[in-house]
Tab-separated table of N, CA and C and ligand atoms in Angstrom:
chain	number	residue	atom	x	y	z
A	1314	MET	N	144.860	109.167	-57.449
A	1314	MET	CA	146.183	108.556	-57.667
A	1314	MET	C	146.837	109.192	-58.896
A	1315	ILE	N	148.031	109.723	-58.691
A	1315	ILE	CA	148.788	110.290	-59.819
A	1315	ILE	C	149.941	109.329	-60.102
A	1316	SER	N	149.967	108.822	-61.316
A	1316	SER	CA	151.072	107.941	-61.691
A	1316	SER	C	151.855	108.580	-62.836
A	1317	MET	N	153.062	108.091	-63.007
A	1317	MET	CA	153.900	108.578	-64.108
A	1317	MET	C	154.513	107.367	-64.795
A	1318	ILE	N	154.639	107.439	-66.108
A	1318	ILE	CA	155.244	106.317	-66.828
A	1318	ILE	C	156.260	106.851	-67.823
A	1319	TRP	N	157.434	106.233	-67.835
A	1319	TRP	CA	158.422	106.612	-68.841
A	1319	TRP	C	159.435	105.489	-69.020
A	1320	ALA	N	160.199	105.591	-70.117
A	1320	ALA	CA	161.303	104.664	-70.377
A	1320	ALA	C	162.571	105.493	-70.477
A	1321	MET	N	163.632	104.997	-69.846
A	1321	MET	CA	164.902	105.740	-69.934
A	1321	MET	C	166.064	104.762	-70.060
A	1322	ASP	N	167.139	105.230	-70.677
A	1322	ASP	CA	168.292	104.351	-70.838
A	1322	ASP	C	169.226	104.492	-69.637
A	1323	GLU	N	170.411	103.889	-69.727
A	1323	GLU	CA	171.268	103.873	-68.533
A	1323	GLU	C	171.836	105.245	-68.186
A	1324	ASN	N	171.714	106.221	-69.119
A	1324	ASN	CA	172.111	107.606	-68.809
A	1324	ASN	C	170.901	108.511	-68.531
A	1325	TRP	N	169.737	107.917	-68.367
A	1325	TRP	CA	168.474	108.618	-68.120
A	1325	TRP	C	167.978	109.369	-69.361
A	1326	LEU	N	168.471	108.952	-70.540
A	1326	LEU	CA	167.989	109.537	-71.797
A	1326	LEU	C	166.539	109.113	-72.027
A	1327	ILE	N	165.696	110.071	-72.484
A	1327	ILE	CA	164.296	109.709	-72.798
A	1327	ILE	C	163.856	110.146	-74.196
A	1328	GLY	N	164.592	111.062	-74.831
A	1328	GLY	CA	164.106	111.567	-76.113
A	1328	GLY	C	165.205	111.957	-77.076
A	1329	LYS	N	164.806	111.972	-78.338
A	1329	LYS	CA	165.738	112.415	-79.389
A	1329	LYS	C	164.926	113.169	-80.433
A	1330	ASP	N	165.186	114.450	-80.573
A	1330	ASP	CA	164.500	115.284	-81.564
A	1330	ASP	C	162.974	115.111	-81.500
A	1331	ASN	N	162.466	115.154	-80.300
A	1331	ASN	CA	161.030	115.015	-80.007
A	1331	ASN	C	160.421	113.670	-80.416
A	1332	LEU	N	161.255	112.648	-80.453
A	1332	LEU	CA	160.776	111.275	-80.665
A	1332	LEU	C	161.448	110.399	-79.624
A	1333	LEU	N	161.024	109.132	-79.547
A	1333	LEU	CA	161.758	108.198	-78.696
A	1333	LEU	C	163.087	107.875	-79.381
A	1334	PRO	N	164.160	107.678	-78.620
A	1334	PRO	CA	165.469	107.405	-79.243
A	1334	PRO	C	165.611	105.954	-79.701
A	1335	TRP	N	164.575	105.139	-79.529
A	1335	TRP	CA	164.698	103.698	-79.772
A	1335	TRP	C	163.363	103.143	-80.238
A	1336	HIS	N	163.399	101.860	-80.589
A	1336	HIS	CA	162.150	101.168	-80.915
A	1336	HIS	C	162.171	99.825	-80.202
A	1337	TYR	N	161.466	99.751	-79.079
A	1337	TYR	CA	161.348	98.497	-78.333
A	1337	TYR	C	159.863	98.101	-78.321
A	1338	PRO	N	159.464	97.183	-79.212
A	1338	PRO	CA	158.044	96.813	-79.281
A	1338	PRO	C	157.481	96.391	-77.923
A	1339	LYS	N	158.302	95.713	-77.098
A	1339	LYS	CA	157.777	95.255	-75.792
A	1339	LYS	C	157.481	96.444	-74.876
A	1340	ASP	N	158.264	97.489	-74.985
A	1340	ASP	CA	157.984	98.678	-74.168
A	1340	ASP	C	156.751	99.414	-74.688
A	1341	LEU	N	156.605	99.464	-76.010
A	1341	LEU	CA	155.414	100.126	-76.577
A	1341	LEU	C	154.154	99.382	-76.135
A	1342	GLN	N	154.235	98.049	-76.148
A	1342	GLN	CA	153.095	97.246	-75.707
A	1342	GLN	C	152.797	97.486	-74.220
A	1343	TYR	N	153.865	97.555	-73.438
A	1343	TYR	CA	153.716	97.810	-71.996
A	1343	TYR	C	153.046	99.169	-71.770
A	1344	PHE	N	153.538	100.186	-72.493
A	1344	PHE	CA	152.954	101.533	-72.379
A	1344	PHE	C	151.461	101.494	-72.733
A	1345	LYS	N	151.152	100.773	-73.819
A	1345	LYS	CA	149.741	100.683	-74.245
A	1345	LYS	C	148.900	100.008	-73.174
A	1346	ASN	N	149.401	98.904	-72.624
A	1346	ASN	CA	148.631	98.178	-71.596
A	1346	ASN	C	148.410	99.027	-70.350
A	1347	MET	N	149.436	99.749	-69.953
A	1347	MET	CA	149.362	100.494	-68.692
A	1347	MET	C	148.514	101.767	-68.810
A	1348	THR	N	148.389	102.303	-70.033
A	1348	THR	CA	147.677	103.580	-70.188
A	1348	THR	C	146.310	103.432	-70.863
A	1349	LYS	N	146.017	102.224	-71.328
A	1349	LYS	CA	144.739	101.985	-72.014
A	1349	LYS	C	143.585	102.351	-71.062
A	1350	ASP	N	142.656	103.118	-71.588
A	1350	ASP	CA	141.475	103.525	-70.808
A	1350	ASP	C	141.807	104.344	-69.559
A	1351	GLN	N	142.984	104.933	-69.549
A	1351	GLN	CA	143.361	105.837	-68.448
A	1351	GLN	C	143.242	107.287	-68.929
A	1352	SER	N	143.022	108.189	-67.980
A	1352	SER	CA	143.123	109.612	-68.312
A	1352	SER	C	144.588	110.000	-68.194
A	1353	VAL	N	145.088	110.639	-69.234
A	1353	VAL	CA	146.523	110.956	-69.260
A	1353	VAL	C	146.734	112.451	-69.446
A	1354	ILE	N	147.863	112.916	-68.936
A	1354	ILE	CA	148.251	114.305	-69.212
A	1354	ILE	C	149.659	114.304	-69.778
A	1355	MET	N	149.868	115.198	-70.750
A	1355	MET	CA	151.200	115.312	-71.375
A	1355	MET	C	151.438	116.764	-71.771
A	1356	GLY	N	152.700	117.065	-72.007
A	1356	GLY	CA	153.065	118.384	-72.505
A	1356	GLY	C	152.804	118.483	-73.997
A	1357	ASP	N	152.795	119.724	-74.460
A	1357	ASP	CA	152.488	119.991	-75.863
A	1357	ASP	C	153.428	119.247	-76.822
A	1358	LEU	N	154.702	119.175	-76.463
A	1358	LEU	CA	155.667	118.544	-77.381
A	1358	LEU	C	155.471	117.032	-77.430
A	1359	THR	N	155.122	116.442	-76.299
A	1359	THR	CA	154.861	114.999	-76.291
A	1359	THR	C	153.592	114.686	-77.075
A	1360	TYR	N	152.589	115.564	-76.974
A	1360	TYR	CA	151.365	115.378	-77.785
A	1360	TYR	C	151.731	115.351	-79.276
A	1361	LYS	N	152.551	116.314	-79.701
A	1361	LYS	CA	152.939	116.367	-81.128
A	1361	LYS	C	153.725	115.119	-81.506
A	1362	SER	N	154.579	114.672	-80.577
A	1362	SER	CA	155.379	113.479	-80.825
A	1362	SER	C	154.475	112.244	-80.975
A	1363	LEU	N	153.519	112.080	-80.046
A	1363	LEU	CA	152.613	110.923	-80.104
A	1363	LEU	C	151.811	110.911	-81.401
A	1364	LYS	N	151.416	112.101	-81.864
A	1364	LYS	CA	150.618	112.173	-83.081
A	1364	LYS	C	151.407	111.657	-84.287
A	1365	THR	N	152.729	111.772	-84.250
A	1365	THR	CA	153.503	111.243	-85.377
A	1365	THR	C	153.497	109.708	-85.360
A	1366	TYR	N	153.318	109.124	-84.165
A	1366	TYR	CA	153.225	107.659	-84.086
A	1366	TYR	C	151.812	107.182	-84.449
A	1367	TYR	N	150.803	107.920	-83.985
A	1367	TYR	CA	149.425	107.462	-84.182
A	1367	TYR	C	148.823	107.969	-85.491
A	1368	LYS	N	149.466	108.981	-86.106
A	1368	LYS	CA	149.008	109.574	-87.372
A	1368	LYS	C	147.507	109.867	-87.302
A	1369	THR	N	146.686	109.172	-88.099
A	1369	THR	CA	145.245	109.499	-88.108
A	1369	THR	C	144.451	108.669	-87.097
A	1370	LYS	N	145.123	107.678	-86.459
A	1370	LYS	CA	144.409	106.830	-85.490
A	1370	LYS	C	144.134	107.633	-84.211
A	1371	PRO	N	142.997	107.395	-83.564
A	1371	PRO	CA	142.745	108.122	-82.316
A	1371	PRO	C	143.701	107.697	-81.209
A	1372	LEU	N	144.018	108.601	-80.328
A	1372	LEU	CA	144.884	108.256	-79.191
A	1372	LEU	C	144.113	107.306	-78.263
A	1373	PRO	N	144.768	106.247	-77.778
A	1373	PRO	CA	144.033	105.168	-77.091
A	1373	PRO	C	143.859	105.389	-75.591
A	1374	PHE	N	143.409	106.565	-75.213
A	1374	PHE	CA	143.267	106.863	-73.791
A	1374	PHE	C	141.812	107.220	-73.492
A	1375	LYS	N	141.468	107.189	-72.199
A	1375	LYS	CA	140.101	107.561	-71.809
A	1375	LYS	C	139.888	109.059	-72.037
A	1376	LYS	N	140.762	109.843	-71.433
A	1376	LYS	CA	140.715	111.303	-71.625
A	1376	LYS	C	142.134	111.783	-71.837
A	1377	VAL	N	142.282	112.773	-72.718
A	1377	VAL	CA	143.615	113.283	-73.047
A	1377	VAL	C	143.696	114.745	-72.628
A	1378	TYR	N	144.598	115.048	-71.715
A	1378	TYR	CA	144.844	116.425	-71.310
A	1378	TYR	C	146.200	116.841	-71.867
A	1379	VAL	N	146.238	118.000	-72.506
A	1379	VAL	CA	147.503	118.509	-73.050
A	1379	VAL	C	147.808	119.856	-72.408
A	1380	ALA	N	148.993	119.925	-71.790
A	1380	ALA	CA	149.388	121.149	-71.088
A	1380	ALA	C	150.207	122.046	-72.000
A	1381	ASN	N	149.779	123.281	-72.137
A	1381	ASN	CA	150.632	124.309	-72.738
A	1381	ASN	C	150.194	125.663	-72.235
A	1382	ILE	N	151.170	126.540	-72.173
A	1382	ILE	CA	150.918	127.871	-71.614
A	1382	ILE	C	150.384	128.797	-72.698
A	1383	LEU	N	150.697	128.458	-73.958
A	1383	LEU	CA	150.385	129.363	-75.071
A	1383	LEU	C	148.941	129.245	-75.576
A	1384	ASP	N	148.100	128.490	-74.831
A	1384	ASP	CA	146.681	128.353	-75.205
A	1384	ASP	C	146.448	127.695	-76.558
A	1385	VAL	N	147.306	126.748	-76.925
A	1385	VAL	CA	147.077	125.988	-78.159
A	1385	VAL	C	146.047	124.908	-77.830
A	1386	THR	N	145.029	124.759	-78.673
A	1386	THR	CA	144.009	123.734	-78.404
A	1386	THR	C	143.969	122.719	-79.543
A	1387	TYR	N	143.499	121.519	-79.216
A	1387	TYR	CA	143.396	120.424	-80.197
A	1387	TYR	C	142.007	119.820	-80.082
A	1388	THR	N	141.493	119.313	-81.198
A	1388	THR	CA	140.112	118.799	-81.181
A	1388	THR	C	140.004	117.501	-80.376
A	1389	ASP	N	141.100	116.753	-80.243
A	1389	ASP	CA	141.027	115.464	-79.538
A	1389	ASP	C	141.644	115.536	-78.137
A	1390	ALA	N	141.783	116.743	-77.593
A	1390	ALA	CA	142.407	116.848	-76.269
A	1390	ALA	C	141.782	117.995	-75.478
A	1391	ILE	N	141.908	117.904	-74.172
A	1391	ILE	CA	141.424	118.959	-73.291
A	1391	ILE	C	142.632	119.812	-72.900
A	1392	HIS	N	142.490	121.105	-73.097
A	1392	HIS	CA	143.622	121.997	-72.854
A	1392	HIS	C	143.788	122.285	-71.360
A	1393	VAL	N	145.044	122.194	-70.894
A	1393	VAL	CA	145.361	122.560	-69.511
A	1393	VAL	C	146.377	123.691	-69.552
A	1394	LYS	N	145.979	124.840	-69.063
A	1394	LYS	CA	146.879	125.994	-69.124
A	1394	LYS	C	147.808	126.031	-67.913
A	1395	ASP	N	147.257	125.651	-66.758
A	1395	ASP	CA	148.077	125.678	-65.539
A	1395	ASP	C	148.074	124.281	-64.930
A	1396	ILE	N	149.148	123.570	-65.147
A	1396	ILE	CA	149.191	122.163	-64.750
A	1396	ILE	C	149.162	121.994	-63.231
A	1397	PHE	N	149.634	122.987	-62.493
A	1397	PHE	CA	149.614	122.875	-61.023
A	1397	PHE	C	148.169	122.962	-60.505
A	1398	GLU	N	147.412	123.918	-61.041
A	1398	GLU	CA	145.998	124.041	-60.671
A	1398	GLU	C	145.264	122.747	-61.014
A	1399	PHE	N	145.573	122.228	-62.195
A	1399	PHE	CA	144.912	121.004	-62.649
A	1399	PHE	C	145.183	119.841	-61.688
A	1400	ILE	N	146.438	119.623	-61.381
A	1400	ILE	CA	146.802	118.430	-60.600
A	1400	ILE	C	146.325	118.551	-59.156
A	1401	LYS	N	146.289	119.787	-58.645
A	1401	LYS	CA	145.843	119.962	-57.257
A	1401	LYS	C	144.343	119.720	-57.120
A	1402	HIS	N	143.581	120.012	-58.183
A	1402	HIS	CA	142.120	119.969	-58.048
A	1402	HIS	C	141.456	118.783	-58.716
A	1403	THR	N	142.214	118.013	-59.507
A	1403	THR	CA	141.557	116.907	-60.210
A	1403	THR	C	141.086	115.827	-59.235
A	1404	LYS	N	139.941	115.220	-59.561
A	1404	LYS	CA	139.427	114.114	-58.733
A	1404	LYS	C	139.668	112.784	-59.450
A	1405	GLU	N	140.211	112.871	-60.670
A	1405	GLU	CA	140.443	111.663	-61.470
A	1405	GLU	C	141.788	111.036	-61.150
A	1406	ASP	N	141.906	109.735	-61.447
A	1406	ASP	CA	143.231	109.125	-61.505
A	1406	ASP	C	143.871	109.598	-62.804
A	1407	ILE	N	145.110	110.071	-62.700
A	1407	ILE	CA	145.783	110.634	-63.876
A	1407	ILE	C	147.137	109.970	-64.050
A	1408	CYS	N	147.442	109.642	-65.294
A	1408	CYS	CA	148.775	109.128	-65.610
A	1408	CYS	C	149.534	110.200	-66.401
A	1409	VAL	N	150.686	110.568	-65.897
A	1409	VAL	CA	151.525	111.593	-66.547
A	1409	VAL	C	152.426	110.859	-67.552
A	1410	ILE	N	152.313	111.241	-68.834
A	1410	ILE	CA	153.047	110.461	-69.861
A	1410	ILE	C	154.127	111.287	-70.572
A	1411	GLY	N	154.547	112.400	-69.985
A	1411	GLY	CA	155.705	113.094	-70.548
A	1411	GLY	C	155.390	114.500	-70.988
A	1412	GLY	N	156.443	115.187	-71.493
A	1412	GLY	CA	157.820	114.733	-71.553
A	1412	GLY	C	158.620	115.274	-70.372
A	1413	LYS	N	159.858	115.593	-70.661
A	1413	LYS	CA	160.785	115.975	-69.608
A	1413	LYS	C	160.233	117.100	-68.707
A	1414	THR	N	159.732	118.162	-69.337
A	1414	THR	CA	159.268	119.329	-68.580
A	1414	THR	C	158.112	118.948	-67.667
A	1415	ILE	N	157.189	118.193	-68.207
A	1415	ILE	CA	155.986	117.836	-67.451
A	1415	ILE	C	156.331	116.806	-66.367
A	1416	TYR	N	157.244	115.879	-66.656
A	1416	TYR	CA	157.687	114.950	-65.614
A	1416	TYR	C	158.288	115.733	-64.443
A	1417	GLN	N	159.130	116.691	-64.785
A	1417	GLN	CA	159.814	117.469	-63.741
A	1417	GLN	C	158.802	118.217	-62.860
A	1418	LEU	N	157.806	118.827	-63.508
A	1418	LEU	CA	156.808	119.596	-62.756
A	1418	LEU	C	155.919	118.693	-61.904
A	1419	MET	N	155.648	117.495	-62.392
A	1419	MET	CA	154.659	116.624	-61.734
A	1419	MET	C	155.254	115.621	-60.750
A	1420	LEU	N	156.574	115.457	-60.756
A	1420	LEU	CA	157.196	114.471	-59.853
A	1420	LEU	C	156.782	114.628	-58.382
A	1421	PRO	N	156.730	115.860	-57.849
A	1421	PRO	CA	156.353	115.993	-56.431
A	1421	PRO	C	154.940	115.475	-56.123
A	1422	TYR	N	154.095	115.357	-57.155
A	1422	TYR	CA	152.703	114.924	-56.941
A	1422	TYR	C	152.513	113.434	-57.213
A	1423	ALA	N	153.550	112.761	-57.712
A	1423	ALA	CA	153.385	111.363	-58.166
A	1423	ALA	C	153.297	110.402	-56.986
A	1424	ASP	N	152.288	109.524	-57.040
A	1424	ASP	CA	152.146	108.464	-56.032
A	1424	ASP	C	152.801	107.176	-56.507
A	1425	ARG	N	152.792	106.972	-57.811
A	1425	ARG	CA	153.319	105.716	-58.364
A	1425	ARG	C	154.126	105.997	-59.634
A	1426	LEU	N	155.211	105.281	-59.806
A	1426	LEU	CA	156.067	105.436	-60.999
A	1426	LEU	C	156.162	104.103	-61.733
A	1427	TYR	N	155.990	104.145	-63.028
A	1427	TYR	CA	156.247	102.977	-63.861
A	1427	TYR	C	157.467	103.319	-64.717
A	1428	ILE	N	158.595	102.748	-64.381
A	1428	ILE	CA	159.831	103.081	-65.107
A	1428	ILE	C	160.284	101.859	-65.900
A	1429	THR	N	160.510	102.080	-67.185
A	1429	THR	CA	161.157	101.044	-67.987
A	1429	THR	C	162.625	101.413	-68.102
A	1430	TYR	N	163.473	100.539	-67.588
A	1430	TYR	CA	164.915	100.756	-67.714
A	1430	TYR	C	165.398	100.065	-68.988
A	1431	VAL	N	165.957	100.860	-69.887
A	1431	VAL	CA	166.554	100.324	-71.115
A	1431	VAL	C	168.028	100.086	-70.800
A	1432	LEU	N	168.454	98.833	-70.855
A	1432	LEU	CA	169.798	98.489	-70.369
A	1432	LEU	C	170.856	98.704	-71.452
A	1433	LYS	N	170.894	99.915	-71.978
A	1433	LYS	CA	171.826	100.269	-73.048
A	1433	LYS	C	172.004	101.779	-73.029
A	1434	ALA	N	173.034	102.261	-73.720
A	1434	ALA	CA	173.184	103.717	-73.898
A	1434	ALA	C	172.795	104.057	-75.338
A	1435	HIS	N	171.805	104.923	-75.483
A	1435	HIS	CA	171.360	105.354	-76.812
A	1435	HIS	C	171.794	106.796	-77.052
A	1436	GLU	N	171.554	107.268	-78.274
A	1436	GLU	CA	171.861	108.670	-78.588
A	1436	GLU	C	170.593	109.494	-78.557
A	1437	GLY	N	170.718	110.721	-78.066
A	1437	GLY	CA	169.545	111.588	-78.021
A	1437	GLY	C	169.874	112.897	-77.361
A	1438	ASN	N	168.845	113.677	-77.031
A	1438	ASN	CA	169.114	115.012	-76.486
A	1438	ASN	C	168.147	115.440	-75.383
A	1439	VAL	N	167.303	114.528	-74.898
A	1439	VAL	CA	166.415	114.896	-73.792
A	1439	VAL	C	166.575	113.844	-72.690
A	1440	TYR	N	166.835	114.320	-71.481
A	1440	TYR	CA	167.112	113.420	-70.350
A	1440	TYR	C	166.065	113.593	-69.266
A	1441	PHE	N	165.761	112.504	-68.577
A	1441	PHE	CA	164.843	112.603	-67.434
A	1441	PHE	C	165.517	113.439	-66.354
A	1442	PRO	N	164.774	114.366	-65.724
A	1442	PRO	CA	165.392	115.203	-64.678
A	1442	PRO	C	165.824	114.356	-63.478
A	1443	LYS	N	166.962	114.682	-62.914
A	1443	LYS	CA	167.457	113.941	-61.743
A	1443	LYS	C	166.491	114.131	-60.575
A	1444	PHE	N	166.220	113.064	-59.868
A	1444	PHE	CA	165.360	113.150	-58.689
A	1444	PHE	C	165.744	112.020	-57.739
A	1445	ASN	N	165.155	112.080	-56.544
A	1445	ASN	CA	165.531	111.147	-55.495
A	1445	ASN	C	164.614	109.923	-55.493
A	1446	LEU	N	165.089	108.850	-56.095
A	1446	LEU	CA	164.272	107.640	-56.177
A	1446	LEU	C	164.063	107.011	-54.798
A	1447	SER	N	164.875	107.423	-53.827
A	1447	SER	CA	164.711	106.841	-52.487
A	1447	SER	C	163.441	107.347	-51.773
A	1448	ASP	N	162.748	108.341	-52.384
A	1448	ASP	CA	161.434	108.736	-51.866
A	1448	ASP	C	160.366	107.681	-52.197
A	1449	PHE	N	160.761	106.711	-53.044
A	1449	PHE	CA	159.804	105.697	-53.509
A	1449	PHE	C	160.320	104.311	-53.137
A	1450	LYS	N	159.382	103.359	-52.987
A	1450	LYS	CA	159.844	101.989	-52.755
A	1450	LYS	C	159.453	101.110	-53.948
A	1451	LEU	N	160.364	100.198	-54.261
A	1451	LEU	CA	160.134	99.294	-55.380
A	1451	LEU	C	159.056	98.293	-54.993
A	1452	VAL	N	158.013	98.159	-55.829
A	1452	VAL	CA	156.971	97.175	-55.492
A	1452	VAL	C	156.926	96.015	-56.485
A	1453	SER	N	157.460	96.218	-57.684
A	1453	SER	CA	157.569	95.076	-58.594
A	1453	SER	C	158.632	95.350	-59.649
A	1454	LYS	N	159.160	94.250	-60.169
A	1454	LYS	CA	160.256	94.373	-61.135
A	1454	LYS	C	160.227	93.131	-62.020
A	1455	LYS	N	160.284	93.354	-63.336
A	1455	LYS	CA	160.241	92.221	-64.259
A	1455	LYS	C	161.241	92.503	-65.379
A	1456	MET	N	162.060	91.540	-65.711
A	1456	MET	CA	163.058	91.757	-66.765
A	1456	MET	C	162.655	91.007	-68.026
A	1457	GLU	N	162.755	91.701	-69.161
A	1457	GLU	CA	162.484	91.038	-70.440
A	1457	GLU	C	163.475	91.558	-71.455
A	1458	ASP	N	164.251	90.671	-72.034
A	1458	ASP	CA	165.286	91.041	-72.996
A	1458	ASP	C	166.181	92.129	-72.395
A	1459	GLN	N	166.230	93.293	-73.053
A	1459	GLN	CA	167.116	94.358	-72.559
A	1459	GLN	C	166.362	95.408	-71.760
A	1460	LEU	N	165.201	95.027	-71.219
A	1460	LEU	CA	164.354	95.986	-70.516
A	1460	LEU	C	164.016	95.486	-69.118
A	1461	ILE	N	163.948	96.417	-68.181
A	1461	ILE	CA	163.415	96.094	-66.851
A	1461	ILE	C	162.183	96.974	-66.643
A	1462	PHE	N	161.064	96.343	-66.333
A	1462	PHE	CA	159.834	97.079	-66.042
A	1462	PHE	C	159.689	97.138	-64.525
A	1463	ALA	N	159.807	98.337	-63.971
A	1463	ALA	CA	159.781	98.477	-62.511
A	1463	ALA	C	158.621	99.392	-62.097
A	1464	THR	N	158.009	99.038	-60.976
A	1464	THR	CA	156.938	99.879	-60.407
A	1464	THR	C	157.358	100.315	-59.008
A	1465	TYR	N	157.179	101.600	-58.737
A	1465	TYR	CA	157.519	102.161	-57.423
A	1465	TYR	C	156.297	102.860	-56.842
A	1466	GLU	N	156.201	102.863	-55.537
A	1466	GLU	CA	155.172	103.661	-54.858
A	1466	GLU	C	155.833	104.603	-53.873
A	1467	ARG	N	155.256	105.799	-53.743
A	1467	ARG	CA	155.860	106.774	-52.839
A	1467	ARG	C	155.835	106.229	-51.410
A	1468	SER	N	156.964	106.339	-50.733
A	1468	SER	CA	157.048	105.852	-49.358
A	1468	SER	C	156.233	106.759	-48.458
A	1469	LYS	N	155.524	106.156	-47.524
A	1469	LYS	CA	154.767	106.948	-46.543
A	1469	LYS	C	155.762	107.465	-45.496
A	1470	ILE	N	155.612	108.728	-45.124
A	1470	ILE	CA	156.561	109.302	-44.148
A	1470	ILE	C	156.130	108.950	-42.730
B	1326	NAP	N1	161.045	107.968	-73.024
B	1326	NAP	C1	159.807	108.279	-72.659
B	1326	NAP	O1	159.159	107.506	-71.942
B	1326	NAP	C2	159.186	109.575	-73.106
B	1326	NAP	C3	157.836	109.843	-72.813
B	1326	NAP	C4	157.304	111.072	-73.226
B	1326	NAP	C5	158.092	111.996	-73.904
B	1326	NAP	N2	159.397	111.684	-74.171
B	1326	NAP	C6	160.267	112.623	-74.871
B	1326	NAP	O2	160.308	113.858	-74.148
B	1326	NAP	C7	160.595	114.892	-75.087
B	1326	NAP	C8	159.623	116.036	-74.880
B	1326	NAP	O3	159.830	116.644	-73.597
B	1326	NAP	P1	159.823	118.247	-73.463
B	1326	NAP	O4	160.232	118.593	-72.090
B	1326	NAP	O5	160.628	118.803	-74.584
B	1326	NAP	O6	158.306	118.647	-73.764
B	1326	NAP	P2	156.911	118.299	-73.012
B	1326	NAP	O7	157.152	118.090	-71.554
B	1326	NAP	O8	156.203	117.231	-73.763
B	1326	NAP	O9	156.061	119.624	-73.244
B	1326	NAP	C9	156.552	120.860	-72.797
B	1326	NAP	C10	155.390	121.872	-72.825
B	1326	NAP	O10	154.789	121.955	-71.540
B	1326	NAP	C11	154.183	123.220	-71.429
B	1326	NAP	N3	154.281	123.689	-70.046
B	1326	NAP	C12	155.406	123.998	-69.349
B	1326	NAP	N4	155.096	124.410	-68.112
B	1326	NAP	C13	153.732	124.367	-68.008
B	1326	NAP	C14	152.804	124.676	-66.995
B	1326	NAP	N5	153.218	125.129	-65.785
B	1326	NAP	N6	151.481	124.500	-67.220
B	1326	NAP	C15	151.072	124.066	-68.418
B	1326	NAP	N7	151.898	123.760	-69.447
B	1326	NAP	C16	153.209	123.908	-69.243
B	1326	NAP	C17	154.949	124.165	-72.351
B	1326	NAP	O11	153.967	124.793	-73.156
B	1326	NAP	P3	154.238	126.114	-74.070
B	1326	NAP	O12	154.694	125.575	-75.376
B	1326	NAP	O13	152.924	126.791	-74.156
B	1326	NAP	O14	155.292	126.914	-73.349
B	1326	NAP	C18	155.882	123.252	-73.135
B	1326	NAP	O15	155.784	123.424	-74.529
B	1326	NAP	C19	160.526	114.263	-76.469
B	1326	NAP	O16	161.828	113.959	-76.954
B	1326	NAP	C20	159.760	112.988	-76.246
B	1326	NAP	O17	160.077	111.991	-77.206
B	1326	NAP	C21	159.943	110.494	-73.780
């Protein structure tokens, strides 16, 4: 099972200067709950971004895969040079946690999406790539304050 999780605002904004454009504690908690003890994959820039939030604390995942083409390695992560080879051959359940580039590459492989809709327009410079949400069906939706937590599963053809 390949899942993807992200939060986006009403313009599909997801990032600002390699950080989140907002601070929603309920979304951070949701992200933590959904990814705790999961194997996750992220792009190099998202790894650097997460490290600024976690500083010296260990990343709270089962296994951490970091994709980059330039062969940069980290002591707390497993390097993935070719994300397509990785996703085609992995036997693990994997959660894709960003960022824009990696979401775009992995969308065709995603079975489940966890989208947090931020019901506001924020400022930033990285947007989720446009895609066809009608390939997925909504399976749950919960609203809290200015956030909607929605889960989708890929429709069977
Ligand atoms: N709102 C949210 O839920 C959320 C979640 C996560 C991230 N974000 C935001 O997203 C932004 C970062 O997104 P981004 O697109 O700039 O960076 P990214 O997706 O985190 O990482 C991009 C990296 O992926 C590597 N890459 C590209 N193609 C690859 C391939 N085929 N195989 C292996 N590696 C490959 C590249 O490595 P090389 O450097 O070697 O070329 C590139 O540096 C930040 O602003 C962050 O805050 C938001």
